[in-house]
PDB file of C-alpha atoms and ligand atoms in Angstrom:
ATOM      1  CA  MET A   1      25.379  84.550  89.594  1.00 46.00           C
ATOM      2  CA  GLU A   2      29.135  84.836  87.580  1.00 50.00           C
ATOM      3  CA  ASN A   3      32.133  84.862  89.998  1.00 50.00           C
ATOM      4  CA  VAL A   4      34.048  87.523  88.371  1.00 45.00           C
ATOM      5  CA  SER A   5      37.321  87.332  90.627  1.00 49.00           C
ATOM      6  CA  MET A   6      37.294  83.667  89.474  1.00 49.00           C
ATOM      7  CA  ASN A   7      36.955  85.021  85.801  1.00 91.00           C
ATOM      8  CA  LEU A   8      39.715  87.592  86.291  1.00 97.00           C
ATOM      9  CA  ASN A   9      42.695  85.833  84.377  1.00 97.00           C
ATOM     10  CA  VAL A  10      40.001  85.113  81.627  1.00 97.00           C
ATOM     11  CA  ILE A  11      39.595  88.939  81.203  1.00 98.00           C
ATOM     12  CA  ALA A  12      43.311  89.836  81.759  1.00 98.00           C
ATOM     13  CA  ASN A  13      44.352  87.178  78.858  1.00 98.00           C
ATOM     14  CA  GLU A  14      40.858  88.773  76.734  1.00 98.00           C
ATOM     15  CA  ILE A  15      42.641  92.089  76.991  1.00 98.00           C
ATOM     16  CA  TYR A  16      46.400  90.989  76.779  1.00 98.00           C
ATOM     17  CA  ARG A  17      45.540  89.498  73.280  1.00 98.00           C
ATOM     18  CA  HIS A  18      43.933  92.585  72.107  1.00 98.00           C
ATOM     19  CA  GLN A  19      47.152  94.688  73.095  1.00 98.00           C
ATOM     20  CA  LYS A  20      48.947  92.348  71.326  1.00 97.00           C
ATOM     21  CA  SER A  21      46.930  92.007  68.142  1.00 98.00           C
ATOM     22  CA  ALA A  22      45.931  95.555  67.880  1.00 97.00           C
ATOM     23  CA  VAL A  23      42.246  94.414  67.247  1.00 98.00           C
ATOM     24  CA  GLU A  24      39.753  96.814  69.381  1.00 98.00           C
ATOM     25  CA  MET A  25      37.222  95.173  71.852  1.00 98.00           C
ATOM     26  CA  ASP A  26      34.243  95.455  73.090  1.00 98.00           C
ATOM     27  CA  LYS A  27      34.076  97.072  76.490  1.00 98.00           C
ATOM     28  CA  ILE A  28      34.843  94.573  79.930  1.00 98.00           C
ATOM     29  CA  SER A  29      32.011  96.901  82.071  1.00 97.00           C
ATOM     30  CA  THR A  30      29.046  95.777  80.033  1.00 96.00           C
ATOM     31  CA  ARG A  31      29.593  92.128  79.519  1.00 95.00           C
ATOM     32  CA  TYR A  32      30.845  91.605  83.366  1.00 96.00           C
ATOM     33  CA  PRO A  33      28.826  94.016  85.503  1.00 94.00           C
ATOM     34  CA  SER A  34      29.621  93.550  89.129  1.00 94.00           C
ATOM     35  CA  ILE A  35      33.883  94.128  88.411  1.00 96.00           C
ATOM     36  CA  THR A  36      34.862  96.717  90.906  1.00 96.00           C
ATOM     37  CA  ILE A  37      37.917  98.952  90.362  1.00 97.00           C
ATOM     38  CA  GLU A  38      39.804  96.767  92.300  1.00 96.00           C
ATOM     39  CA  ASP A  39      39.886  93.651  89.895  1.00 97.00           C
ATOM     40  CA  ALA A  40      40.972  96.243  86.733  1.00 98.00           C
ATOM     41  CA  TYR A  41      43.705  96.885  89.106  1.00 98.00           C
ATOM     42  CA  LYS A  42      44.374  93.597  89.340  1.00 97.00           C
ATOM     43  CA  ILE A  43      43.596  92.599  85.729  1.00 98.00           C
ATOM     44  CA  GLN A  44      46.541  95.266  84.912  1.00 98.00           C
ATOM     45  CA  GLU A  45      48.820  93.378  87.397  1.00 98.00           C
ATOM     46  CA  ILE A  46      48.132  90.217  86.143  1.00 98.00           C
ATOM     47  CA  ASN A  47      48.997  91.481  82.611  1.00 98.00           C
ATOM     48  CA  MET A  48      52.370  92.997  83.410  1.00 98.00           C
ATOM     49  CA  GLU A  49      53.268  90.330  85.094  1.00 98.00           C
ATOM     50  CA  LYS A  50      52.980  88.522  81.288  1.00 98.00           C
ATOM     51  CA  GLU A  51      55.332  91.302  79.976  1.00 98.00           C
ATOM     52  CA  LEU A  52      57.843  90.913  82.707  1.00 98.00           C
ATOM     53  CA  GLN A  53      58.199  87.233  81.818  1.00 98.00           C
ATOM     54  CA  ASP A  54      58.216  87.635  78.551  1.00 97.00           C
ATOM     55  CA  GLY A  55      61.443  89.579  78.811  1.00 98.00           C
ATOM     56  CA  ASP A  56      60.016  92.927  79.308  1.00 98.00           C
ATOM     57  CA  GLN A  57      61.316  95.225  81.774  1.00 98.00           C
ATOM     58  CA  PHE A  58      58.742  97.725  84.089  1.00 98.00           C
ATOM     59  CA  VAL A  59      60.355 101.199  84.448  1.00 98.00           C
ATOM     60  CA  GLY A  60      57.444 103.094  85.964  1.00 98.00           C
ATOM     61  CA  TRP A  61      54.250 104.423  86.418  1.00 99.00           C
ATOM     62  CA  LYS A  62      51.698 106.730  84.415  1.00 98.00           C
ATOM     63  CA  MET A  63      49.166 108.975  85.995  1.00 98.00           C
ATOM     64  CA  GLY A  64      46.181 109.541  83.630  1.00 98.00           C
ATOM     65  CA  LEU A  65      43.401 111.804  83.710  1.00 98.00           C
ATOM     66  CA  THR A  66      45.243 114.483  86.144  1.00 98.00           C
ATOM     67  CA  SER A  67      43.726 117.200  84.164  1.00 97.00           C
ATOM     68  CA  PHE A  68      40.238 118.605  83.334  1.00 97.00           C
ATOM     69  CA  ALA A  69      41.323 118.969  79.587  1.00 96.00           C
ATOM     70  CA  LYS A  70      41.977 114.889  80.125  1.00 96.00           C
ATOM     71  CA  GLN A  71      39.047 113.792  82.118  1.00 97.00           C
ATOM     72  CA  GLN A  72      36.249 116.139  79.542  1.00 96.00           C
ATOM     73  CA  SER A  73      37.764 114.470  76.401  1.00 94.00           C
ATOM     74  CA  VAL A  74      37.177 111.138  77.903  1.00 94.00           C
ATOM     75  CA  GLY A  75      34.206 111.559  80.098  1.00 94.00           C
ATOM     76  CA  VAL A  76      36.128 109.898  83.090  1.00 94.00           C
ATOM     77  CA  LYS A  77      36.320 112.246  85.971  1.00 94.00           C
ATOM     78  CA  GLN A  78      39.004 110.815  88.304  1.00 96.00           C
ATOM     79  CA  PRO A  79      43.157 110.174  88.174  1.00 98.00           C
ATOM     80  CA  ILE A  80      44.136 106.221  86.966  1.00 98.00           C
ATOM     81  CA  TYR A  81      47.381 105.115  87.323  1.00 98.00           C
ATOM     82  CA  GLY A  82      48.931 102.499  84.482  1.00 98.00           C
ATOM     83  CA  ARG A  83      52.423 100.711  84.274  1.00 98.00           C
ATOM     84  CA  LEU A  84      55.471 101.495  81.960  1.00 98.00           C
ATOM     85  CA  LEU A  85      57.540  99.139  80.119  1.00 98.00           C
ATOM     86  CA  LYS A  86      61.143  99.625  78.623  1.00 98.00           C
ATOM     87  CA  SER A  87      59.410  98.443  75.292  1.00 98.00           C
ATOM     88  CA  MET A  88      57.502 101.332  75.439  1.00 98.00           C
ATOM     89  CA  VAL A  89      59.879 103.632  75.288  1.00 98.00           C
ATOM     90  CA  ILE A  90      60.707 105.679  71.985  1.00 98.00           C
ATOM     91  CA  SER A  91      64.329 105.985  71.437  1.00 96.00           C
ATOM     92  CA  ASN A  92      64.460 107.622  68.167  1.00 94.00           C
ATOM     93  CA  GLU A  93      61.693 110.801  66.597  1.00 97.00           C
ATOM     94  CA  GLU A  94      59.948 108.091  64.595  1.00 98.00           C
ATOM     95  CA  LEU A  95      56.463 106.623  66.162  1.00 98.00           C
ATOM     96  CA  SER A  96      55.444 103.969  64.307  1.00 98.00           C
ATOM     97  CA  LEU A  97      51.626 102.664  64.247  1.00 97.00           C
ATOM     98  CA  ASP A  98      52.418  98.625  63.879  1.00 96.00           C
ATOM     99  CA  GLY A  99      50.576  97.435  66.892  1.00 97.00           C
ATOM    100  CA  LEU A 100      48.622 100.368  67.697  1.00 98.00           C
ATOM    101  CA  ILE A 101      45.080 100.854  66.880  1.00 98.00           C
ATOM    102  CA  HIS A 102      44.169 104.675  66.835  1.00 98.00           C
ATOM    103  CA  PRO A 103      46.416 106.271  68.774  1.00 98.00           C
ATOM    104  CA  ARG A 104      46.292 109.696  70.365  1.00 98.00           C
ATOM    105  CA  VAL A 105      49.312 111.811  71.485  1.00 98.00           C
ATOM    106  CA  GLU A 106      49.665 114.272  74.370  1.00 98.00           C
ATOM    107  CA  PRO A 107      51.784 116.690  75.991  1.00 98.00           C
ATOM    108  CA  GLU A 108      53.419 115.509  79.408  1.00 98.00           C
ATOM    109  CA  LEU A 109      56.078 116.466  82.297  1.00 98.00           C
ATOM    110  CA  ALA A 110      57.832 113.048  83.292  1.00 98.00           C
ATOM    111  CA  PHE A 111      59.253 112.826  86.912  1.00 98.00           C
ATOM    112  CA  LEU A 112      62.820 110.322  87.373  1.00 98.00           C
ATOM    113  CA  ILE A 113      62.581 109.227  90.989  1.00 98.00           C
ATOM    114  CA  ASN A 114      65.537 108.673  93.021  1.00 98.00           C
ATOM    115  CA  LYS A 115      64.560 107.563  95.980  1.00 98.00           C
ATOM    116  CA  LYS A 116      61.629 105.077  97.422  1.00 98.00           C
ATOM    117  CA  LEU A 117      58.352 107.166  97.563  1.00 98.00           C
ATOM    118  CA  GLU A 118      55.354 105.443  99.755  1.00 98.00           C
ATOM    119  CA  GLY A 119      53.276 105.575 102.295  1.00 98.00           C
ATOM    120  CA  ASN A 120      49.448 107.619 102.648  1.00 97.00           C
ATOM    121  CA  HIS A 121      51.155 110.852 104.115  1.00 97.00           C
ATOM    122  CA  VAL A 122      53.517 111.830 101.241  1.00 98.00           C
ATOM    123  CA  THR A 123      53.740 115.248 100.722  1.00 98.00           C
ATOM    124  CA  GLU A 124      54.816 117.705  97.538  1.00 98.00           C
ATOM    125  CA  GLN A 125      58.204 118.415  99.177  1.00 98.00           C
ATOM    126  CA  ASP A 126      58.879 114.501  99.827  1.00 98.00           C
ATOM    127  CA  VAL A 127      58.312 113.873  95.762  1.00 98.00           C
ATOM    128  CA  TRP A 128      60.563 117.202  95.551  1.00 98.00           C
ATOM    129  CA  LEU A 129      63.296 115.610  97.646  1.00 98.00           C
ATOM    130  CA  ALA A 130      62.885 112.156  95.589  1.00 98.00           C
ATOM    131  CA  THR A 131      62.839 113.960  92.270  1.00 98.00           C
ATOM    132  CA  GLU A 132      66.237 113.361  90.440  1.00 98.00           C
ATOM    133  CA  GLY A 133      65.112 115.230  87.201  1.00 98.00           C
ATOM    134  CA  ILE A 134      62.464 116.406  85.279  1.00 98.00           C
ATOM    135  CA  MET A 135      61.906 115.692  81.473  1.00 98.00           C
ATOM    136  CA  THR A 136      59.382 117.165  78.977  1.00 98.00           C
ATOM    137  CA  ALA A 137      57.480 114.083  77.320  1.00 98.00           C
ATOM    138  CA  ILE A 138      55.134 113.161  74.824  1.00 98.00           C
ATOM    139  CA  GLU A 139      52.794 110.097  75.731  1.00 98.00           C
ATOM    140  CA  VAL A 140      51.209 108.143  73.011  1.00 98.00           C
ATOM    141  CA  ILE A 141      47.950 106.580  74.516  1.00 98.00           C
ATOM    142  CA  ASP A 142      46.009 103.790  72.474  1.00 98.00           C
ATOM    143  CA  SER A 143      42.811 102.559  73.669  1.00 98.00           C
ATOM    144  CA  ARG A 144      42.214  98.832  73.087  1.00 98.00           C
ATOM    145  CA  TYR A 145      38.251  99.821  72.871  1.00 98.00           C
ATOM    146  CA  LYS A 146      35.767 100.235  70.207  1.00 98.00           C
ATOM    147  CA  ASP A 147      36.035 104.012  69.558  1.00 97.00           C
ATOM    148  CA  PHE A 148      38.479 104.820  72.156  1.00 98.00           C
ATOM    149  CA  SER A 149      35.278 104.735  74.364  1.00 97.00           C
ATOM    150  CA  PHE A 150      35.367 103.310  78.076  1.00 98.00           C
ATOM    151  CA  ASN A 151      34.898 104.093  81.635  1.00 97.00           C
ATOM    152  CA  LEU A 152      37.085 104.200  84.889  1.00 98.00           C
ATOM    153  CA  ILE A 153      36.983  99.755  84.783  1.00 98.00           C
ATOM    154  CA  ASP A 154      37.504  99.306  81.476  1.00 98.00           C
ATOM    155  CA  VAL A 155      40.352 102.056  81.488  1.00 98.00           C
ATOM    156  CA  VAL A 156      42.512 100.840  84.242  1.00 98.00           C
ATOM    157  CA  ALA A 157      42.345  97.017  83.318  1.00 98.00           C
ATOM    158  CA  ASP A 158      43.434  98.276  79.720  1.00 98.00           C
ATOM    159  CA  ASN A 159      46.687  99.975  81.674  1.00 98.00           C
ATOM    160  CA  ALA A 160      45.331 102.973  81.508  1.00 98.00           C
ATOM    161  CA  SER A 161      45.697 103.182  77.461  1.00 98.00           C
ATOM    162  CA  SER A 162      49.146 103.029  77.481  1.00 98.00           C
ATOM    163  CA  ALA A 163      51.159 102.236  74.279  1.00 98.00           C
ATOM    164  CA  LYS A 164      54.640 104.290  74.144  1.00 98.00           C
ATOM    165  CA  PHE A 165      56.020 107.431  75.287  1.00 98.00           C
ATOM    166  CA  PHE A 166      58.701 110.110  74.048  1.00 98.00           C
ATOM    167  CA  LEU A 167      61.103 111.224  76.998  1.00 98.00           C
ATOM    168  CA  SER A 168      63.304 114.536  76.262  1.00 98.00           C
ATOM    169  CA  GLU A 169      67.001 113.917  76.118  1.00 97.00           C
ATOM    170  CA  GLN A 170      67.401 117.133  78.389  1.00 97.00           C
ATOM    171  CA  ILE A 171      67.090 115.875  82.095  1.00 98.00           C
ATOM    172  CA  TYR A 172      65.683 119.378  83.855  1.00 98.00           C
ATOM    173  CA  GLU A 173      66.853 120.574  87.327  1.00 97.00           C
ATOM    174  CA  PRO A 174      63.555 120.452  89.525  1.00 97.00           C
ATOM    175  CA  ASN A 175      64.244 123.503  91.408  1.00 93.00           C
ATOM    176  CA  LYS A 176      65.354 125.204  88.380  1.00 88.00           C
ATOM    177  CA  PHE A 177      62.130 125.644  87.147  1.00 95.00           C
ATOM    178  CA  GLN A 178      58.194 126.548  88.047  1.00 97.00           C
ATOM    179  CA  TRP A 179      56.516 123.423  86.630  1.00 98.00           C
ATOM    180  CA  GLU A 180      53.340 124.202  87.438  1.00 98.00           C
ATOM    181  CA  LYS A 181      54.086 127.770  84.834  1.00 98.00           C
ATOM    182  CA  ALA A 182      55.559 125.485  82.123  1.00 97.00           C
ATOM    183  CA  LYS A 183      53.332 126.497  79.175  1.00 98.00           C
ATOM    184  CA  VAL A 184      53.347 123.911  76.152  1.00 98.00           C
ATOM    185  CA  LEU A 185      52.059 124.007  72.687  1.00 98.00           C
ATOM    186  CA  MET A 186      51.293 121.234  70.543  1.00 98.00           C
ATOM    187  CA  LYS A 187      51.607 121.514  66.829  1.00 98.00           C
ATOM    188  CA  LEU A 188      50.039 119.108  64.315  1.00 98.00           C
ATOM    189  CA  ASN A 189      51.880 119.204  60.895  1.00 98.00           C
ATOM    190  CA  GLY A 190      52.552 122.836  61.416  1.00 98.00           C
ATOM    191  CA  LYS A 191      49.666 123.769  62.892  1.00 98.00           C
ATOM    192  CA  ALA A 192      48.879 124.576  66.516  1.00 98.00           C
ATOM    193  CA  VAL A 193      46.270 122.162  67.751  1.00 98.00           C
ATOM    194  CA  GLN A 194      46.210 122.396  72.146  1.00 98.00           C
ATOM    195  CA  GLU A 195      47.778 124.176  74.336  1.00 98.00           C
ATOM    196  CA  GLY A 196      48.175 124.246  77.890  1.00 98.00           C
ATOM    197  CA  ILE A 197      50.250 124.953  81.170  1.00 98.00           C
ATOM    198  CA  GLY A 198      51.437 122.635  84.442  1.00 98.00           C
ATOM    199  CA  SER A 199      49.213 124.008  86.497  1.00 98.00           C
ATOM    200  CA  ALA A 200      46.649 122.183  85.088  1.00 98.00           C
ATOM    201  CA  VAL A 201      47.793 118.851  86.146  1.00 98.00           C
ATOM    202  CA  MET A 202      46.057 119.293  89.917  1.00 98.00           C
ATOM    203  CA  GLY A 203      47.699 122.640  90.252  1.00 98.00           C
ATOM    204  CA  ASN A 204      51.226 121.359  89.920  1.00 98.00           C
ATOM    205  CA  PRO A 205      52.742 118.265  88.241  1.00 98.00           C
ATOM    206  CA  ALA A 206      54.320 117.191  91.598  1.00 98.00           C
ATOM    207  CA  ARG A 207      50.513 116.621  93.211  1.00 98.00           C
ATOM    208  CA  SER A 208      49.930 113.732  90.392  1.00 98.00           C
ATOM    209  CA  VAL A 209      52.911 111.976  91.808  1.00 98.00           C
ATOM    210  CA  VAL A 210      52.097 112.221  95.446  1.00 98.00           C
ATOM    211  CA  GLU A 211      48.687 111.064  94.326  1.00 98.00           C
ATOM    212  CA  LEU A 212      50.149 108.441  92.714  1.00 98.00           C
ATOM    213  CA  VAL A 213      52.095 107.242  95.640  1.00 98.00           C
ATOM    214  CA  LYS A 214      48.581 107.475  98.065  1.00 98.00           C
ATOM    215  CA  MET A 215      46.749 105.269  94.987  1.00 98.00           C
ATOM    216  CA  LEU A 216      49.884 102.340  94.957  1.00 98.00           C
ATOM    217  CA  HIS A 217      49.735 102.418  99.228  1.00 98.00           C
ATOM    218  CA  SER A 218      46.264 101.506  99.203  1.00 93.00           C
ATOM    219  CA  SER A 219      47.374  98.480  97.143  1.00 93.00           C
ATOM    220  CA  GLY A 220      50.706  97.953  98.961  1.00 95.00           C
ATOM    221  CA  LEU A 221      52.811  99.405  96.141  1.00 97.00           C
ATOM    222  CA  SER A 222      55.265 101.821  96.010  1.00 98.00           C
ATOM    223  CA  ILE A 223      57.786 104.130  93.715  1.00 98.00           C
ATOM    224  CA  GLU A 224      61.377 102.567  93.807  1.00 98.00           C
ATOM    225  CA  PRO A 225      64.798 104.378  92.548  1.00 98.00           C
ATOM    226  CA  GLY A 226      65.131 104.726  89.068  1.00 98.00           C
ATOM    227  CA  MET A 227      61.575 104.904  88.092  1.00 98.00           C
ATOM    228  CA  ILE A 228      60.305 107.717  85.269  1.00 98.00           C
ATOM    229  CA  VAL A 229      56.877 108.875  86.518  1.00 99.00           C
ATOM    230  CA  LEU A 230      54.413 110.445  83.357  1.00 99.00           C
ATOM    231  CA  THR A 231      52.150 112.816  85.626  1.00 98.00           C
ATOM    232  CA  GLY A 232      49.451 113.065  82.838  1.00 98.00           C
ATOM    233  CA  GLY A 233      48.428 115.142  79.945  1.00 98.00           C
ATOM    234  CA  ILE A 234      48.467 118.838  80.207  1.00 98.00           C
ATOM    235  CA  THR A 235      45.856 119.374  77.356  1.00 98.00           C
ATOM    236  CA  GLU A 236      43.396 116.707  75.356  1.00 97.00           C
ATOM    237  CA  ALA A 237      45.396 114.024  73.379  1.00 98.00           C
ATOM    238  CA  ILE A 238      44.807 114.503  69.431  1.00 98.00           C
ATOM    239  CA  HIS A 239      44.870 111.731  67.199  1.00 98.00           C
ATOM    240  CA  VAL A 240      47.823 111.147  64.878  1.00 98.00           C
ATOM    241  CA  SER A 241      48.043 109.213  61.387  1.00 97.00           C
ATOM    242  CA  HIS A 242      50.403 108.596  58.849  1.00 97.00           C
ATOM    243  CA  GLY A 243      52.732 110.883  58.004  1.00 98.00           C
ATOM    244  CA  ASP A 244      51.853 113.048  60.576  1.00 98.00           C
ATOM    245  CA  SER A 245      54.413 115.282  62.454  1.00 98.00           C
ATOM    246  CA  ILE A 246      53.854 116.097  66.196  1.00 98.00           C
ATOM    247  CA  GLU A 247      56.030 119.508  67.451  1.00 98.00           C
ATOM    248  CA  VAL A 248      55.539 119.899  71.323  1.00 98.00           C
ATOM    249  CA  GLU A 249      57.087 123.776  72.446  1.00 98.00           C
ATOM    250  CA  PHE A 250      57.811 123.618  76.382  1.00 97.00           C
ATOM    251  CA  VAL A 251      58.275 127.780  76.333  1.00 96.00           C
ATOM    252  CA  GLU A 252      61.504 128.100  77.846  1.00 95.00           C
ATOM    253  CA  LEU A 253      62.508 124.487  77.939  1.00 96.00           C
ATOM    254  CA  GLY A 254      62.778 123.549  74.050  1.00 95.00           C
ATOM    255  CA  GLU A 255      60.743 121.092  71.884  1.00 97.00           C
ATOM    256  CA  ILE A 256      60.342 117.825  71.246  1.00 98.00           C
ATOM    257  CA  ASP A 257      59.422 115.981  67.756  1.00 98.00           C
ATOM    258  CA  LEU A 258      58.035 112.920  66.574  1.00 98.00           C
ATOM    259  CA  THR A 259      57.303 112.058  63.017  1.00 98.00           C
ATOM    260  CA  VAL A 260      54.216 109.425  62.683  1.00 98.00           C
ATOM    261  CA  ILE A 261      55.669 106.771  60.105  1.00 97.00           C
TER     262      ILE A 261
HETATM  263  C1  OOG B 301      43.334 107.578  79.663  1.00 97.17           C
HETATM  264  C2  OOG B 301      44.948 107.387  79.742  1.00 97.17           C
HETATM  265  C3  OOG B 301      44.796 108.896  80.379  1.00 97.17           C
HETATM  266  C4  OOG B 301      46.241 110.925  80.450  1.00 97.17           C
HETATM  267  O1  OOG B 301      47.861 111.320  80.640  1.00 97.17           O
HETATM  268  O2  OOG B 301      45.580 111.964  81.056  1.00 97.17           O
HETATM  269  C5  OOG B 301      46.193 109.142  80.471  1.00 97.17           C
HETATM  270  C6  OOG B 301      42.652 108.088  78.214  1.00 97.17           C
HETATM  271  O3  OOG B 301      42.730 108.938  77.889  1.00 97.17           O
HETATM  272  O4  OOG B 301      42.922 106.843  77.494  1.00 97.17           O
HETATM  273  O5  OOG B 301      47.252 108.852  79.958  1.00 97.17           O
HETATM  274 MG1   MG B 302      48.987 109.984  79.521  1.00 97.17          MG
END
């Protein structure tokens, strides 16, 4: 019998190499059939430690698969979380494809948290009280698995397909807008390709933060002040390639754009 727990560092190393080399890999779930979801989160953590040792900075969390559109498109029917690094931030309006395999983009809402959030009994109200502001966002995801195909365990071990993210310059006051009613339209090269509404994310994107806190609690973790939380794609993600222009219009909130270089 293989001892999977003994091999977590080996599996983590393999995924890490593929994350760095931008070469796609075979799923781990088929090669290590006894691997568990807890193992997958452990692998994610092991690789995050490597990034921090290499000088990167932990800036927040992402929730994934929080909308029906996203769950349907990848065939994984439950929310997951991943870890965000400073190096993932897109600071101009350009998305460089360097280091990416088959990137996709998706519109999201990002929460900036200013108080510690922890425990199993956290409510939406707690989340609002701990939210400094909300930004509109474009997340760039890039699965390291062949054909962007994975199961729950694969995608968690691959840091929930995290690659990059872009945040609006403007930080909106949380209580100045009904976020569940935020309408979004995503255009690719001027043509509308996806549209959605904030409530697609668990009824209200604040709910996604609640779920994150509960999931983190079961691993003894919490959200610290200053952290960003990406609450999950409101619509399906779309594939992008060199030269594309992406426009994400949030009705009454403005537009954020990326050019793929
Ligand atoms: C998994 C990551 C999902 C989201 O917002 O739902 C995600 C994937 O689709 O590759 O980031
Ligand atoms: Mg996402």
